[in-house]
Amino acid sequence: MEELVGLREGSSGKPVTLQELWRPCPRIRRNIHGALEWLKERLFRVGEDWYFLMALGVLMALISYAMNFAIGSVVRAHKWLYREIGDSHLLRYLSWTVYPVALLSFSSGFSQSITPSSGGSGIPEVKTILSGVILEDYLDIKNFGAKVTGLSCTLATGSTSFLGKLGPFVHLSVITAAYLGRVRTKIIGESENKIKEMEMLAAGAAVGVATVFAAPFSGVLFSIEVMSSHFSVWDYWRGFFAATCGAFMFRLLAVFNSEQETITSIYKTSFRVDIPFDLPEIFFFVALGAICGVLSSWYNFCQRMFLIFLKANGFTSKLLATSKPLYTALAALILASVTYPPGVGRFMASRLSMEEHLKTLFDNNSWALMTKNSSPPWPAEPDPQNLWLEWCHPQFTVFGTLVFFLVMKFWMLILATTIPIPAGYFMPIFIYGAVIGRLLGEFLSVAFPEGIVAGGDVNPIMPGAYALAGAAAFSGAVTHSISTALLAFELTGQIVHALPVLMAVLVANAITQSCQPSFYEGTIIVKKLPYLPWIRGRKIGSYPVTVEHFMNCTLTTLAKDMSLEEVIRVVLSTDVTQYPLVETTESQTLVGVVQRAHLVQALQTEPSSWAPGQQPCLQDILASGCPTQPVTLQLSPETSLHETHNLFELLNLQLLFVTSRGRAVGSVTWVELKKAISTLTNPPTPNRAPPLKQEESPHPEGAESE
């Protein structure tokens, strides 16, 4: 039976069903419907990208908080087992060592069995991807499960392995961003866009840092400094929006779970606000930056050399290639044995978690002055109200404990970075820098127990402020970033030491960047990832270098007048992906590019329009439907190395052809660029000429070879 229809009063004449006509409050419902339509129109006018960016931030915050919650429960269970197992040293040693060995071995075996790319930090690979290089299977969704499971097992070992979550979580965030980008493409119905994909990946890198430390500002800046060479302002705003959503949700979840009363900083401090430091202390902060710069250069060098040694050594290289869980178990056993509390672990505060390490190191009070007249006993169990006592063993002074920590953790951190498990390496070096600063602060507090006199006022020295500056300076120098200063402020919620901390970070970076590549660049070098390095040492003759000095002059071209037999011979004798197309064999005027796959397909299909006995040439093949691409960007032999380097980085290029007056004369790829840069950085040693006899005179043109 057909429904009855009628006309609504005041309508334009469009009929409606009587059921809808008789509903109550038709005018109110009509106004609400119109308001919802208006709101929908305004919301989607902003752009659907912002909704996916918000979803990215919220989703990664949920994952980060869920991981922290689960890992905290497992760590507390391990501490309970170690505490309740009894007084037997053998049982306590086994409970302390077997637990991390089993977890790290499972982390290595599980993650490596799913995909080998799930191990390590992940930031070097993200850095390579954002430069335009496609790494196969690295952003596959199966990496997500392997990374989450492996990272959870790694972090559940606590301070035994002394590893963090920053790098792997950046990897997870980038994987999520890539997946959300594909979902967005399917929902909107548009074709895949490389630029849009890179925008989402850049935002994902910023979200990964922000949701680990709840620090949106430093998260975006750190991702720019560490993982990007050039950054678009458009990506800058998008990264801030996604990072803010993630950081806000991460801290909001802590409030909902009754861990915090309101949204506050993670590591609370109580530094003096009225006079946080005296003017003469600026010199000591600068000296701290210099110390951190020297130590970070030595750390980066030793870590890279140790990785190279493991790859060159026959036994370790075979072990890492065939039995990664076994290597992981051996390394974990060494780390766990050293940190065993009744052993030497009691001299390096091994019973504290990484979070408790930072909370104690940022303490305002001077431990050396507090224990000057009396040595407090070492507690049988950590006292939650006096965790700083873990740094004061009766057999060691405070200085001895801090120095012992620095010496032992130096090689232990290097060993931990070689374990093939998902792990982050930023938080360990952040804590290591805090110990360096704490050591200097304790020394100054003893040297100036009443403080430094400045302008008649005397203020006691706060060692915690030096720990904050040391953490920012050392971690910034190791990673070649300045944003670690802002990260320290966001983590502690105080900015009273902005100037001295920033000066320490700048001095540390100035020393390290002039001596060693960053930690992540060193990993790229060892792994031989296709990443284009910076041009360092610009003052030593890098500007006069032009393309003609390093271009590849061996160029295989295809001319339009080439016969079919010659084209086939060129295709069979080479394996390049594309060929430069020139007008004629004689002129060599570059007119375009033809892809190898398209050319092979065209050669396999003989057009019916060819007459019997006709001798076709490449022009006929192109006319029959083989597509070509124009060359929109070319290099000149006079183009400088710096201009070429900027083009490759800004446009994410892999290859550029070199032309002289339109004639193709060579090509430049990443291989030639990297070789030219390495030649500038490490110039070859010139052959020394034999000494001249007394009767001989120098050749008048001998200086022209330089």
XYZ file of C-alpha atoms in Angstrom:
706
model
C 0.000 0.000 0.000
C 1.452 3.347 -0.988
C 2.078 5.844 1.767
C -0.065 8.961 1.898
C 1.759 12.186 1.218
C 1.017 15.758 2.063
C 2.493 19.240 2.082
C 4.164 20.817 5.082
C 3.017 24.302 5.969
C 5.436 26.907 4.723
C 7.282 24.370 2.524
C 8.275 24.954 -1.069
C 5.795 22.378 -2.299
C 7.932 19.247 -1.889
C 5.651 16.408 -0.696
C 6.509 14.436 2.435
C 5.022 11.318 4.025
C 2.138 11.795 6.436
C 4.131 9.912 9.091
C 6.850 12.564 8.951
C 4.272 15.337 8.639
C 2.498 14.280 11.842
C 5.718 14.086 13.957
C 5.771 16.554 16.869
C 7.614 19.876 16.742
C 8.317 19.925 12.993
C 9.767 23.443 13.067
C 12.212 22.658 15.904
C 13.308 19.466 14.207
C 13.793 21.355 10.965
C 15.979 23.961 12.711
C 18.080 21.268 14.416
C 18.547 19.457 11.113
C 19.622 22.685 9.424
C 22.076 23.448 12.247
C 23.637 19.995 11.986
C 24.023 20.364 8.242
C 25.671 23.766 8.742
C 28.036 22.337 11.378
C 28.937 19.413 9.111
C 29.706 21.785 6.267
C 31.899 23.997 8.452
C 33.761 21.081 10.007
C 34.674 19.435 6.717
C 35.615 22.787 5.241
C 38.653 22.719 7.552
C 39.961 19.640 5.752
C 39.762 15.971 6.545
C 43.510 15.803 7.198
C 43.101 17.423 10.608
C 40.751 14.675 11.770
C 43.254 11.998 10.806
C 46.028 13.942 12.542
C 43.933 14.154 15.700
C 43.170 10.437 15.436
C 46.909 9.765 15.067
C 47.759 11.710 18.233
C 44.970 10.189 20.330
C 45.652 6.654 19.137
C 49.380 6.831 19.875
C 48.685 8.332 23.306
C 46.404 5.404 24.123
C 49.027 2.907 22.973
C 51.804 4.653 24.913
C 49.810 4.810 28.127
C 48.608 1.197 27.794
C 52.195 0.035 27.331
C 53.366 2.009 30.370
C 50.536 0.579 32.480
C 51.241 -3.019 31.497
C 55.026 -2.647 31.792
C 54.687 -1.048 35.245
C 52.693 -4.037 36.478
C 55.325 -6.497 35.228
C 58.197 -4.492 36.759
C 56.437 -4.344 40.130
C 55.902 -8.117 39.976
C 59.611 -8.660 39.367
C 60.538 -6.416 42.302
C 58.098 -8.313 44.520
C 59.625 -11.638 43.475
C 63.150 -10.399 44.144
C 62.103 -9.035 47.552
C 60.100 -12.076 48.704
C 62.314 -14.865 47.398
C 64.372 -15.016 50.590
C 67.914 -14.336 51.732
C 69.613 -16.932 49.542
C 72.109 -15.127 47.310
C 71.812 -17.803 44.640
C 68.031 -17.522 44.416
C 68.158 -13.730 44.455
C 70.836 -13.709 41.768
C 68.779 -16.055 39.597
C 65.616 -14.001 40.085
C 67.528 -10.856 39.150
C 69.278 -12.273 36.053
C 67.018 -14.968 34.586
C 64.078 -12.593 34.319
C 65.737 -10.017 31.995
C 67.595 -12.731 30.073
C 64.333 -14.520 29.298
C 62.467 -11.337 28.383
C 65.200 -9.926 26.148
C 65.762 -13.277 24.440
C 62.054 -13.559 23.718
C 61.994 -9.949 22.502
C 64.836 -10.617 20.082
C 63.548 -13.955 18.834
C 59.931 -12.871 18.442
C 60.602 -9.572 16.701
C 63.306 -10.957 14.422
C 61.156 -13.941 13.435
C 58.415 -11.623 12.185
C 60.602 -9.053 10.458
C 64.294 -8.171 10.881
C 63.523 -4.447 10.491
C 61.716 -4.373 13.858
C 64.973 -4.397 15.837
C 66.952 -1.401 16.980
C 65.863 2.165 17.508
C 64.079 2.875 14.237
C 65.026 6.546 14.030
C 67.857 6.015 11.482
C 65.423 4.250 9.157
C 62.759 6.937 9.668
C 65.406 9.553 8.891
C 66.172 7.718 5.651
C 62.508 7.387 4.682
C 61.813 11.081 5.255
C 64.699 11.876 2.905
C 62.760 10.211 0.076
C 64.205 6.682 0.076
C 61.716 3.818 0.148
C 62.749 1.020 2.534
C 60.950 -2.188 1.656
C 58.593 -3.621 4.310
C 59.757 -1.151 6.946
C 56.346 0.535 7.231
C 54.430 -2.726 6.926
C 51.702 -3.221 9.519
C 53.268 -6.514 10.685
C 56.162 -4.471 12.062
C 53.698 -2.824 14.414
C 52.870 -6.011 16.315
C 56.489 -7.136 16.409
C 57.660 -3.745 17.650
C 54.974 -3.414 20.354
C 55.579 -6.906 21.735
C 59.360 -6.677 21.569
C 59.470 -3.184 23.062
C 57.169 -4.175 25.915
C 59.449 -7.074 26.824
C 62.508 -4.820 26.617
C 61.056 -2.145 28.897
C 59.768 -4.768 31.336
C 63.387 -5.565 32.267
C 63.575 -2.162 33.983
C 66.934 -0.619 34.772
C 68.744 -3.918 34.192
C 69.026 -3.329 30.453
C 68.781 0.466 30.944
C 66.951 1.081 27.640
C 64.111 3.435 26.692
C 61.162 3.591 24.313
C 61.625 6.792 22.252
C 63.092 5.372 19.031
C 60.778 2.353 18.652
C 57.761 4.481 19.514
C 58.676 6.931 16.757
C 58.762 3.925 14.437
C 55.335 2.802 15.680
C 53.916 6.274 15.206
C 55.250 6.492 11.643
C 53.752 3.076 10.828
C 50.394 4.244 12.201
C 50.638 7.476 10.214
C 51.339 5.529 7.016
C 48.368 3.237 7.667
C 46.029 6.152 8.455
C 47.246 7.832 5.268
C 46.198 4.808 3.230
C 42.818 4.718 5.013
C 42.345 8.400 4.261
C 43.139 7.831 0.584
C 40.518 5.080 0.346
C 37.858 7.081 2.192
C 38.365 10.256 0.185
C 38.718 8.296 -3.028
C 41.745 10.168 -4.347
C 44.874 8.709 -5.898
C 48.026 8.102 -3.881
C 50.094 11.236 -3.375
C 53.753 11.063 -2.352
C 53.671 14.547 -0.827
C 50.611 13.746 1.309
C 52.267 10.542 2.486
C 55.413 12.386 3.574
C 53.283 14.958 5.425
C 51.632 12.218 7.472
C 54.971 10.512 8.161
C 56.540 13.777 9.367
C 53.580 14.345 11.697
C 53.890 10.751 12.912
C 57.542 11.283 13.873
C 56.589 14.330 15.954
C 53.716 12.466 17.631
C 56.051 9.602 18.574
C 58.284 11.916 20.600
C 55.400 13.918 22.095
C 53.490 10.893 23.402
C 56.555 9.454 25.146
C 57.461 12.576 27.146
C 54.150 14.491 26.978
C 56.173 17.304 25.412
C 54.575 18.610 22.190
C 56.906 21.569 21.565
C 60.186 19.727 21.964
C 58.657 16.674 20.274
C 58.112 18.577 17.033
C 61.454 20.382 17.182
C 63.353 17.186 18.041
C 61.773 15.349 15.112
C 62.752 18.211 12.811
C 66.358 18.328 14.023
C 67.017 14.607 14.210
C 64.892 13.168 11.402
C 64.670 15.924 8.771
C 67.153 17.944 6.759
C 64.583 20.415 5.385
C 61.134 20.951 6.864
C 58.053 22.575 5.356
C 56.160 25.161 7.408
C 52.939 23.381 6.449
C 54.215 20.183 8.065
C 55.302 22.261 11.068
C 51.738 23.247 11.962
C 50.351 19.801 11.249
C 53.011 18.211 13.430
C 52.231 20.599 16.286
C 48.509 19.845 16.072
C 48.970 16.068 16.122
C 51.657 16.233 18.825
C 49.506 18.459 21.046
C 46.548 16.085 20.733
C 48.780 13.150 21.640
C 50.505 14.835 24.588
C 47.202 16.138 25.992
C 45.554 12.722 25.795
C 48.617 11.031 27.334
C 48.566 13.261 30.404
C 44.763 13.210 30.582
C 44.816 9.427 30.906
C 47.076 9.764 33.967
C 44.452 12.026 35.570
C 41.631 9.614 34.716
C 43.609 6.758 36.299
C 44.078 8.825 39.502
C 47.851 8.953 39.037
C 47.805 12.767 38.931
C 45.385 15.344 40.302
C 45.735 17.504 37.214
C 47.841 17.748 34.060
C 51.386 18.434 35.283
C 54.952 17.752 34.210
C 56.315 14.224 34.476
C 59.373 15.040 36.633
C 58.468 17.716 39.138
C 61.242 19.926 40.493
C 61.350 22.715 43.071
C 64.172 24.949 41.906
C 64.456 28.452 43.335
C 62.557 30.932 41.231
C 63.657 34.280 42.703
C 67.422 33.768 42.172
C 67.863 30.372 40.457
C 71.593 30.843 39.848
C 74.294 33.418 40.390
C 76.015 35.102 37.478
C 79.450 33.464 38.056
C 77.777 30.060 37.720
C 77.362 30.702 33.993
C 81.036 29.822 33.615
C 80.475 26.419 35.256
C 77.457 25.699 33.060
C 79.577 26.453 29.990
C 82.319 24.205 31.351
C 79.697 21.486 31.860
C 78.712 21.846 28.214
C 82.335 21.453 27.157
C 82.711 18.310 29.296
C 79.518 16.836 27.830
C 80.709 17.694 24.311
C 84.010 15.863 24.759
C 82.421 12.820 26.417
C 79.629 12.615 23.820
C 82.191 12.705 20.987
C 84.076 9.864 22.633
C 80.832 7.951 23.227
C 79.677 8.259 19.590
C 83.105 7.214 18.334
C 83.354 4.171 20.632
C 79.807 3.065 19.898
C 80.309 3.231 16.133
C 83.692 1.481 16.319
C 82.218 -1.296 18.461
C 79.441 -1.872 15.924
C 82.020 -2.051 13.142
C 84.078 -4.499 15.222
C 81.065 -6.780 15.731
C 80.425 -6.832 11.985
C 84.092 -7.456 11.141
C 84.714 -10.125 13.775
C 83.979 -13.579 12.427
C 82.506 -15.063 15.604
C 80.203 -12.175 16.555
C 79.074 -11.531 12.981
C 78.129 -15.206 12.578
C 76.396 -15.181 15.967
C 74.364 -12.091 15.068
C 73.488 -13.554 11.675
C 72.365 -17.002 12.825
C 71.657 -16.884 16.583
C 70.486 -13.428 17.581
C 68.571 -14.671 20.673
C 71.764 -16.354 21.917
C 73.777 -13.136 21.534
C 70.961 -11.264 23.273
C 70.962 -13.743 26.163
C 74.720 -13.448 26.629
C 74.644 -9.643 26.575
C 71.644 -9.560 28.926
C 73.396 -11.909 31.343
C 76.429 -9.617 31.468
C 74.287 -6.515 32.079
C 72.144 -8.218 34.710
C 75.155 -9.638 36.551
C 76.856 -6.248 36.732
C 73.709 -4.536 38.051
C 72.997 -7.235 40.695
C 72.374 -5.107 43.842
C 74.373 -7.166 46.399
C 77.301 -7.039 43.962
C 78.719 -3.974 42.244
C 75.186 -2.858 41.414
C 74.904 -1.290 44.872
C 77.523 1.270 43.837
C 75.491 2.469 40.823
C 71.922 2.747 42.216
C 70.769 -0.301 40.245
C 67.658 -0.767 42.397
C 66.165 2.472 41.064
C 64.050 2.600 37.930
C 64.941 5.018 35.149
C 62.190 7.382 36.282
C 63.486 7.258 39.861
C 67.002 7.944 38.576
C 65.887 11.270 37.132
C 63.763 12.217 40.140
C 66.700 11.757 42.495
C 69.254 13.434 40.215
C 67.067 16.558 39.919
C 66.996 16.914 43.724
C 67.867 20.419 44.976
C 69.795 19.310 48.037
C 73.501 18.559 48.018
C 74.074 14.927 48.961
C 77.751 15.584 49.657
C 76.910 18.248 52.251
C 74.147 16.121 53.784
C 76.544 13.191 54.293
C 79.614 15.273 55.152
C 79.607 14.585 58.901
C 77.854 11.210 58.918
C 77.545 8.329 56.476
C 73.956 7.005 56.420
C 73.565 3.223 56.299
C 72.641 1.644 52.984
C 68.946 0.619 53.317
C 68.006 -3.014 52.850
C 65.172 -1.856 50.577
C 64.803 1.470 48.735
C 63.030 4.063 50.870
C 60.385 5.813 48.714
C 60.815 9.000 50.740
C 64.626 8.990 50.549
C 65.544 7.436 47.231
C 68.690 9.560 47.108
C 70.238 7.222 49.683
C 70.737 4.708 46.844
C 73.552 6.988 45.641
C 75.254 7.037 49.068
C 76.831 3.715 49.916
C 78.912 3.587 53.137
C 81.887 2.084 51.298
C 81.740 4.809 48.632
C 81.309 8.545 48.862
C 78.730 10.302 46.715
C 81.486 11.220 44.287
C 82.694 7.633 44.111
C 79.206 6.339 43.347
C 78.604 8.906 40.600
C 82.025 8.293 39.012
C 81.562 4.529 39.180
C 78.154 4.891 37.524
C 79.668 6.928 34.674
C 82.519 4.480 34.096
C 80.366 1.360 34.143
C 77.396 2.717 32.228
C 79.664 4.016 29.456
C 80.520 0.542 28.176
C 77.219 -0.976 29.306
C 75.250 1.485 27.177
C 77.453 0.714 24.187
C 76.918 -3.017 24.704
C 73.147 -2.538 25.079
C 72.931 -0.684 21.746
C 74.251 -3.770 19.937
C 71.486 -6.096 21.178
C 69.080 -6.835 18.266
C 65.871 -5.890 20.089
C 63.382 -3.018 19.762
C 64.789 -0.411 22.156
C 65.261 3.312 22.517
C 68.615 4.887 23.332
C 67.669 8.488 24.125
C 66.562 8.151 27.758
C 69.743 6.281 28.816
C 72.007 9.046 27.474
C 69.671 11.635 29.019
C 70.185 10.042 32.448
C 73.916 9.640 31.787
C 74.188 13.367 31.133
C 72.228 14.088 34.296
C 74.804 12.111 36.299
C 77.622 14.136 34.703
C 75.889 17.361 35.709
C 75.120 16.044 39.195
C 78.776 15.170 39.725
C 79.877 18.694 38.803
C 77.109 20.209 40.945
C 78.117 18.154 43.983
C 81.744 19.183 43.527
C 80.786 22.865 43.358
C 78.530 22.562 46.404
C 81.489 21.232 48.405
C 83.882 23.824 46.989
C 81.403 26.619 47.747
C 79.301 25.317 50.664
C 77.714 28.715 51.302
C 77.264 29.505 47.635
C 79.005 31.908 45.293
C 79.045 35.530 46.379
C 77.565 37.805 43.721
C 76.549 41.380 44.490
C 76.586 40.840 48.238
C 73.979 38.035 48.154
C 74.899 34.415 48.786
C 72.758 31.591 47.394
C 73.552 27.903 47.822
C 74.355 25.922 44.700
C 71.661 23.524 43.462
C 73.231 20.332 42.058
C 69.881 19.392 40.525
C 70.128 22.354 38.156
C 73.487 21.091 36.901
C 71.968 17.634 36.467
C 69.239 19.188 34.314
C 71.804 21.060 32.208
C 73.992 17.966 31.888
C 71.069 15.817 30.748
C 70.117 18.321 28.045
C 73.729 18.968 26.961
C 74.892 15.354 26.726
C 71.755 14.026 25.022
C 71.718 17.011 22.676
C 75.371 16.518 21.762
C 74.957 12.785 21.147
C 71.955 13.369 18.856
C 73.157 16.735 17.414
C 70.044 18.599 18.536
C 69.301 21.798 20.456
C 65.696 20.969 21.284
C 66.790 18.776 24.205
C 67.009 22.005 26.234
C 63.308 22.626 25.622
C 62.590 18.968 26.358
C 64.249 19.315 29.757
C 62.035 22.303 30.543
C 58.850 20.518 29.470
C 59.747 17.419 31.468
C 60.389 19.375 34.669
C 57.841 22.156 34.204
C 60.371 24.885 35.078
C 62.228 27.258 32.810
C 64.203 29.273 35.361
C 67.504 27.834 34.078
C 66.747 28.481 30.407
C 69.847 30.570 29.683
C 72.543 28.392 31.344
C 71.015 25.152 30.048
C 70.832 26.500 26.509
C 74.433 27.720 26.698
C 75.586 24.296 27.879
C 73.693 22.591 25.031
C 75.161 24.966 22.435
C 78.739 24.451 23.647
C 78.316 20.661 23.745
C 76.870 20.624 20.218
C 79.605 22.879 18.882
C 82.266 20.435 20.088
C 80.548 17.205 19.051
C 79.346 18.341 15.626
C 82.881 19.396 14.721
C 84.312 16.019 15.766
C 81.843 13.179 15.239
C 78.581 12.381 13.415
C 75.535 12.001 15.596
C 74.496 8.729 17.182
C 71.812 8.125 14.547
C 74.049 9.183 11.644
C 76.692 6.776 12.918
C 74.114 3.973 12.844
C 73.214 4.938 9.274
C 76.886 4.747 8.330
C 77.340 1.322 9.905
C 74.124 -0.068 8.404
C 74.988 1.531 5.037
C 71.539 3.017 4.631
C 71.039 5.222 1.542
C 71.123 8.541 3.345
C 72.733 11.742 2.048
C 75.068 13.246 4.697
C 75.592 16.926 5.407
C 78.505 18.794 3.906
C 80.813 19.379 6.845
C 83.906 21.526 6.933
C 82.536 24.060 4.457
C 85.422 26.421 4.994
C 87.941 23.987 3.469
C 87.363 24.308 -0.231
C 83.841 22.913 -0.599
C 82.359 25.901 -2.436
C 84.657 25.757 -5.507
C 83.673 22.102 -6.115
C 81.302 21.817 -9.089
C 79.397 19.002 -10.760
C 82.070 18.409 -13.393
C 84.461 17.314 -10.622
C 82.367 14.360 -9.428
C 79.680 13.546 -12.031
C 79.453 10.156 -13.741
C 80.597 10.766 -17.318
C 79.686 7.236 -18.439
C 76.134 7.776 -19.675
C 74.155 5.273 -21.732
C 71.746 7.211 -23.957
C 69.095 6.174 -26.453
C 68.772 8.245 -29.633
C 65.562 8.495 -31.595
C 67.370 7.462 -34.789
C 68.844 4.278 -33.269
C 67.878 1.068 -35.011
C 65.819 -1.584 -33.278
C 68.814 -3.958 -33.033
C 70.906 -1.280 -31.298
C 68.115 -0.529 -28.837
C 67.770 -4.211 -27.939
C 71.537 -4.535 -27.487
C 71.594 -1.543 -25.111
C 68.667 -2.879 -23.078
C 70.208 -6.345 -22.743
C 73.658 -5.034 -21.773
C 72.459 -2.637 -19.036
C 70.224 -2.907 -15.986
C 69.306 0.727 -15.297
C 65.688 1.646 -14.569
C 65.536 4.537 -17.048
C 67.390 5.794 -20.086
C 68.039 9.381 -21.141
C 66.460 10.020 -24.547
C 68.393 12.217 -26.995
C 67.323 13.674 -30.326
C 70.015 12.102 -32.505
C 73.149 10.071 -32.001
C 75.238 12.934 -33.293
C 73.702 15.861 -31.414
C 73.060 14.058 -28.063
C 70.490 16.735 -27.214
C 68.533 15.579 -24.147
C 64.791 15.570 -24.847
C 63.330 13.205 -22.222
C 63.514 9.969 -20.285
C 62.121 6.543 -21.147
C 61.528 3.907 -18.481
C 63.125 0.519 -19.018
C 59.931 -1.390 -18.150
C 57.892 0.568 -20.709
C 60.553 0.124 -23.370
C 60.806 -3.642 -22.836
C 57.021 -3.953 -23.055
C 56.977 -1.961 -26.302
C 59.769 -4.070 -27.796
C 57.873 -7.264 -27.028
C 54.813 -5.991 -28.916
C 55.339 -5.506 -32.675
C 52.808 -2.961 -33.974
C 50.668 -4.085 -36.899
C 51.275 -0.756 -38.628
C 54.848 -1.741 -39.449
C 55.216 -2.729 -43.097
C 56.878 -6.071 -43.930
C 60.612 -5.648 -44.277
C 60.586 -2.231 -42.589
C 63.641 -1.422 -40.477
C 62.073 0.390 -37.506
C 63.997 2.748 -35.260
C 63.405 3.977 -31.717
C 61.271 6.836 -33.043
C 58.786 4.305 -34.433
C 58.653 2.461 -31.117
C 57.948 5.699 -29.254
C 55.279 6.650 -31.774
C 53.552 3.291 -31.310
C 52.676 4.103 -27.708
C 55.809 3.808 -25.554
C 55.491 6.691 -23.048
C 58.310 9.129 -22.339
C 58.794 11.690 -19.598
C 60.172 15.199 -19.960
C 63.317 16.224 -18.091
C 62.088 19.122 -15.978
C 65.288 19.562 -13.969
C 68.876 19.338 -15.185
C 72.305 20.137 -13.840
C 75.071 22.063 -15.492
C 78.751 21.103 -15.174
C 79.230 24.478 -13.471
C 76.587 23.821 -10.792
C 78.186 23.881 -7.352
C 78.248 20.955 -4.942
C 76.142 22.877 -2.414
C 73.413 23.685 -4.952
C 73.313 20.051 -6.063
C 73.157 18.840 -2.468
C 70.277 21.222 -1.668
C 68.319 20.098 -4.737
C 68.646 16.423 -3.826
C 67.553 17.062 -0.229
C 64.724 19.506 -0.910
C 63.126 17.516 -3.738
C 64.047 14.006 -2.482
C 65.787 13.223 -5.765
C 67.709 10.082 -6.664
C 69.151 11.023 -10.072
C 69.778 14.137 -12.137
C 71.228 14.374 -15.650
C 73.986 16.840 -16.524
C 73.752 18.784 -19.777
C 76.049 21.281 -21.453
C 74.255 23.506 -23.981
C 71.514 20.896 -24.173
C 73.905 18.016 -24.784
C 73.805 15.125 -22.281
C 77.291 14.786 -20.785
C 76.762 12.827 -17.548
C 74.632 12.107 -14.511
C 74.722 12.571 -10.740
C 73.240 10.122 -8.242
C 73.522 9.685 -4.490
C 76.642 7.588 -5.034
C 78.559 10.431 -6.666
C 77.288 12.982 -4.153
C 78.234 10.903 -1.109
C 81.657 10.187 -2.587
C 82.246 13.898 -3.212
C 81.178 14.795 0.338
C 83.322 12.069 1.901
C 86.294 13.260 -0.153
C 85.825 16.738 1.304
C 85.430 15.424 4.847
C 88.317 12.938 4.641
C 90.539 14.095 1.789
C 92.918 11.477 0.385
C 96.505 11.714 1.490
C 98.589 13.165 -1.339
C 101.559 11.176 -2.585
C 104.727 12.684 -1.199
C 107.330 13.484 -3.832
C 110.916 12.302 -3.283
C 113.275 14.904 -1.821
C 115.008 17.123 -4.343
C 118.732 17.104 -4.777
C 120.659 20.235 -3.911
C 121.426 21.072 -7.523
C 117.772 20.619 -8.550
C 115.230 23.396 -8.218
C 111.463 22.962 -7.627
C 109.299 22.852 -10.688
C 107.773 26.305 -11.185
C 104.337 24.841 -11.837
C 104.307 22.363 -8.951
C 101.674 24.296 -6.995
C 99.086 23.993 -9.738
C 98.154 20.460 -8.690
C 96.518 21.680 -5.507
